[in-house]
């Protein structure tokens, strides 16, 4: 699969490492330009590109940038029809006051409104990068961590759940994008490293 990754920080860099190790064709980009990604490319074999190039050539796009940077991502229909994995979280101390999110809109719904036409799926936002890198386990392992996956497009969600499984984690259906607040920071599932039943229980226990 051709995977474009926007963001080379903790989660973006980790997914670059993991997906290339699985044999996917990965192109990584960030806001500072391809020249800043040479070390990561040399380590992983991933290609480097501008954000626009990474998106255009991808079957799946991962967005792993500070949420405040989402409105600065390219427009002009670049994301229309693309399967986009939203790995972002809203941290007010870092991202500032975003009125819609402060009023209760799920951050993934807000992101989807900026990335017009994208088939957006929320995933990889509940786990520490080091655990994502090191703690994948074979299917059926008793200590396998589960990750929630939320989205409105059933086919897109299924594809992302297959990627989660291939990385060594149990995918759990987290509902629609409007339900994805249940896996945001401050909820029981966030950074909890639970198994599949534990993730389902945590999603059900989430309160605003």
Short mmCIF file of C-alpha atoms in Angstrom, two decimals:
data_model
loop_
_atom_site.label_atom_id
_atom_site.label_comp_id
_atom_site.label_asym_id
_atom_site.label_seq_id
_atom_site.Cartn_x
_atom_site.Cartn_y
_atom_site.Cartn_z
CA UNK A 1 0.00 0.00 0.00
CA UNK A 2 1.18 3.54 -0.69
CA UNK A 3 1.04 5.48 2.57
CA UNK A 4 1.65 9.21 2.82
CA UNK A 5 2.47 10.56 6.26
CA UNK A 6 2.16 14.23 7.16
CA UNK A 7 4.21 14.90 10.26
CA UNK A 8 7.52 13.44 11.41
CA UNK A 9 7.16 13.82 15.17
CA UNK A 10 6.52 11.07 17.72
CA UNK A 11 3.55 9.39 16.03
CA UNK A 12 4.35 10.30 12.42
CA UNK A 13 7.94 9.13 12.78
CA UNK A 14 6.88 5.93 14.53
CA UNK A 15 4.33 5.07 11.86
CA UNK A 16 6.96 5.75 9.20
CA UNK A 17 9.20 3.19 10.90
CA UNK A 18 6.46 0.62 11.44
CA UNK A 19 4.83 0.82 8.01
CA UNK A 20 8.13 0.65 6.12
CA UNK A 21 9.09 -2.38 8.23
CA UNK A 22 5.87 -4.04 7.05
CA UNK A 23 6.83 -3.43 3.43
CA UNK A 24 4.52 -0.53 2.62
CA UNK A 25 5.62 2.20 0.22
CA UNK A 26 5.86 5.15 2.61
CA UNK A 27 6.34 8.82 1.75
CA UNK A 28 6.85 11.16 4.68
CA UNK A 29 6.44 14.92 4.71
CA UNK A 30 6.28 17.81 7.15
CA UNK A 31 5.79 21.56 7.22
CA UNK A 32 9.55 22.25 7.14
CA UNK A 33 10.30 20.52 3.85
CA UNK A 34 11.83 17.26 2.58
CA UNK A 35 15.39 18.38 3.35
CA UNK A 36 14.64 18.08 7.09
CA UNK A 37 13.66 14.40 6.75
CA UNK A 38 16.89 12.92 5.42
CA UNK A 39 17.77 11.16 8.68
CA UNK A 40 14.36 9.49 8.97
CA UNK A 41 14.46 8.50 5.30
CA UNK A 42 17.95 7.08 5.69
CA UNK A 43 16.87 5.07 8.71
CA UNK A 44 13.68 3.67 7.23
CA UNK A 45 13.97 3.76 3.45
CA UNK A 46 10.91 5.99 3.22
CA UNK A 47 10.69 8.59 0.47
CA UNK A 48 10.54 12.27 1.37
CA UNK A 49 8.28 14.79 -0.32
CA UNK A 50 6.26 17.92 0.09
CA UNK A 51 2.88 17.56 1.77
CA UNK A 52 1.12 17.91 -1.59
CA UNK A 53 3.24 15.19 -3.18
CA UNK A 54 2.78 12.84 -0.23
CA UNK A 55 -0.99 13.18 -0.42
CA UNK A 56 -1.36 12.92 -4.20
CA UNK A 57 0.55 9.66 -4.46
CA UNK A 58 -1.03 7.88 -1.49
CA UNK A 59 -3.71 5.26 -1.02
CA UNK A 60 -3.82 6.18 2.67
CA UNK A 61 -2.74 9.49 4.23
CA UNK A 62 -1.85 9.80 7.92
CA UNK A 63 -2.13 13.26 9.48
CA UNK A 64 0.00 13.48 12.62
CA UNK A 65 0.62 17.17 13.19
CA UNK A 66 -0.23 19.56 16.03
CA UNK A 67 -3.94 20.20 15.68
CA UNK A 68 -3.39 23.94 15.34
CA UNK A 69 -1.58 23.16 12.07
CA UNK A 70 -4.56 21.46 10.40
CA UNK A 71 -6.04 24.69 8.95
CA UNK A 72 -2.66 25.36 7.31
CA UNK A 73 -2.68 22.10 5.34
CA UNK A 74 -3.17 22.57 1.58
CA UNK A 75 -6.71 23.02 0.33
CA UNK A 76 -8.00 23.13 -3.24
CA UNK A 77 -9.54 19.67 -2.96
CA UNK A 78 -6.20 17.93 -2.34
CA UNK A 79 -7.76 15.56 0.22
CA UNK A 80 -11.04 14.95 -1.62
CA UNK A 81 -11.72 11.23 -1.87
CA UNK A 82 -8.57 10.32 0.07
CA UNK A 83 -8.62 7.93 3.01
CA UNK A 84 -7.14 10.09 5.76
CA UNK A 85 -6.16 8.74 9.17
CA UNK A 86 -6.43 11.45 11.82
CA UNK A 87 -3.89 10.69 14.56
CA UNK A 88 -4.14 14.16 16.11
CA UNK A 89 -5.25 15.27 19.56
CA UNK A 90 -6.45 18.63 20.83
CA UNK A 91 -4.31 20.01 23.63
CA UNK A 92 -5.59 23.52 24.48
CA UNK A 93 -2.33 24.52 26.18
CA UNK A 94 -0.49 23.84 22.90
CA UNK A 95 -3.14 24.47 20.26
CA UNK A 96 -4.90 27.45 21.82
CA UNK A 97 -8.62 28.04 22.18
CA UNK A 98 -10.59 26.53 19.29
CA UNK A 99 -14.22 27.54 19.96
CA UNK A 100 -15.84 24.59 18.17
CA UNK A 101 -13.82 22.09 20.17
CA UNK A 102 -14.38 23.92 23.41
CA UNK A 103 -18.11 23.67 22.65
CA UNK A 104 -17.91 19.89 22.36
CA UNK A 105 -17.33 19.19 18.66
CA UNK A 106 -15.13 16.11 18.23
CA UNK A 107 -11.70 17.17 16.99
CA UNK A 108 -11.91 14.70 14.10
CA UNK A 109 -15.17 16.24 12.91
CA UNK A 110 -13.47 19.63 13.00
CA UNK A 111 -10.51 18.22 11.06
CA UNK A 112 -12.83 16.63 8.49
CA UNK A 113 -14.42 20.02 7.87
CA UNK A 114 -10.99 21.45 7.04
CA UNK A 115 -9.96 18.52 4.83
CA UNK A 116 -12.97 18.75 2.55
CA UNK A 117 -14.06 15.51 0.95
CA UNK A 118 -11.62 13.29 2.87
CA UNK A 119 -12.76 9.87 4.05
CA UNK A 120 -11.54 10.56 7.58
CA UNK A 121 -10.87 7.88 10.17
CA UNK A 122 -9.67 8.53 13.74
CA UNK A 123 -6.92 6.17 14.92
CA UNK A 124 -3.49 5.97 16.59
CA UNK A 125 -4.25 8.91 18.89
CA UNK A 126 -4.67 6.94 22.11
CA UNK A 127 -1.29 5.21 22.40
CA UNK A 128 2.16 6.45 23.37
CA UNK A 129 4.58 6.49 20.44
CA UNK A 130 7.05 4.19 22.19
CA UNK A 131 4.32 1.63 22.80
CA UNK A 132 3.19 1.90 19.18
CA UNK A 133 6.78 1.23 18.14
CA UNK A 134 7.55 -1.66 20.50
CA UNK A 135 4.39 -3.28 21.86
CA UNK A 136 2.72 -4.83 18.82
CA UNK A 137 1.88 -8.48 19.36
CA UNK A 138 0.61 -11.37 17.20
CA UNK A 139 -3.14 -11.87 16.93
CA UNK A 140 -4.42 -13.80 19.92
CA UNK A 141 -1.55 -12.87 22.25
CA UNK A 142 -2.86 -12.37 25.80
CA UNK A 143 -1.09 -9.02 26.18
CA UNK A 144 -2.20 -7.57 22.84
CA UNK A 145 -3.19 -3.91 23.14
CA UNK A 146 -6.35 -2.71 21.40
CA UNK A 147 -6.83 0.62 19.61
CA UNK A 148 -10.16 2.32 18.85
CA UNK A 149 -10.93 3.29 15.26
CA UNK A 150 -13.76 5.74 14.51
CA UNK A 151 -15.17 6.96 11.21
CA UNK A 152 -18.24 7.44 9.04
CA UNK A 153 -17.06 5.49 5.95
CA UNK A 154 -17.32 1.72 6.60
CA UNK A 155 -14.83 0.77 3.88
CA UNK A 156 -12.27 3.34 5.02
CA UNK A 157 -12.69 2.24 8.62
CA UNK A 158 -12.22 -1.40 7.66
CA UNK A 159 -8.97 -0.59 5.81
CA UNK A 160 -7.59 1.26 8.83
CA UNK A 161 -8.62 -1.55 11.15
CA UNK A 162 -6.66 -3.96 8.94
CA UNK A 163 -3.60 -1.70 9.24
CA UNK A 164 -3.99 -1.59 13.02
CA UNK A 165 -4.14 -5.39 13.11
CA UNK A 166 -1.07 -5.71 10.86
CA UNK A 167 0.87 -3.47 13.25
CA UNK A 168 0.12 -5.90 16.09
CA UNK A 169 -2.87 -4.32 17.80
CA UNK A 170 -6.53 -5.33 18.08
CA UNK A 171 -8.76 -2.81 16.27
CA UNK A 172 -11.99 -1.88 18.05
CA UNK A 173 -14.81 -0.08 16.27
CA UNK A 174 -15.14 3.29 17.99
CA UNK A 175 -18.27 4.38 16.13
CA UNK A 176 -18.70 7.46 13.96
CA UNK A 177 -16.56 10.58 13.79
CA UNK A 178 -19.04 12.25 16.12
CA UNK A 179 -18.39 9.42 18.59
CA UNK A 180 -14.62 9.88 18.40
CA UNK A 181 -14.64 12.26 21.37
CA UNK A 182 -14.76 9.05 23.42
CA UNK A 183 -11.11 8.40 22.51
CA UNK A 184 -9.79 11.92 22.99
CA UNK A 185 -7.40 13.02 25.77
CA UNK A 186 -8.94 12.81 29.23
CA UNK A 187 -11.16 9.80 28.44
CA UNK A 188 -10.71 6.35 30.02
CA UNK A 189 -9.19 4.81 26.87
CA UNK A 190 -6.54 7.49 26.36
CA UNK A 191 -3.03 6.08 26.96
CA UNK A 192 -4.59 3.17 28.86
CA UNK A 193 -3.17 0.23 26.83
CA UNK A 194 -6.26 -1.94 27.38
CA UNK A 195 -7.24 -5.11 25.57
CA UNK A 196 -10.22 -5.19 23.21
CA UNK A 197 -12.83 -5.75 25.92
CA UNK A 198 -11.19 -3.05 28.02
CA UNK A 199 -11.28 -0.57 25.15
CA UNK A 200 -14.97 -1.26 24.53
CA UNK A 201 -15.67 -0.74 28.22
CA UNK A 202 -13.63 2.47 28.29
CA UNK A 203 -15.44 3.89 25.27
CA UNK A 204 -18.78 3.13 26.91
CA UNK A 205 -17.67 4.76 30.18
CA UNK A 206 -16.48 8.00 28.56
CA UNK A 207 -18.26 11.13 29.78
CA UNK A 208 -18.04 14.69 28.58
#
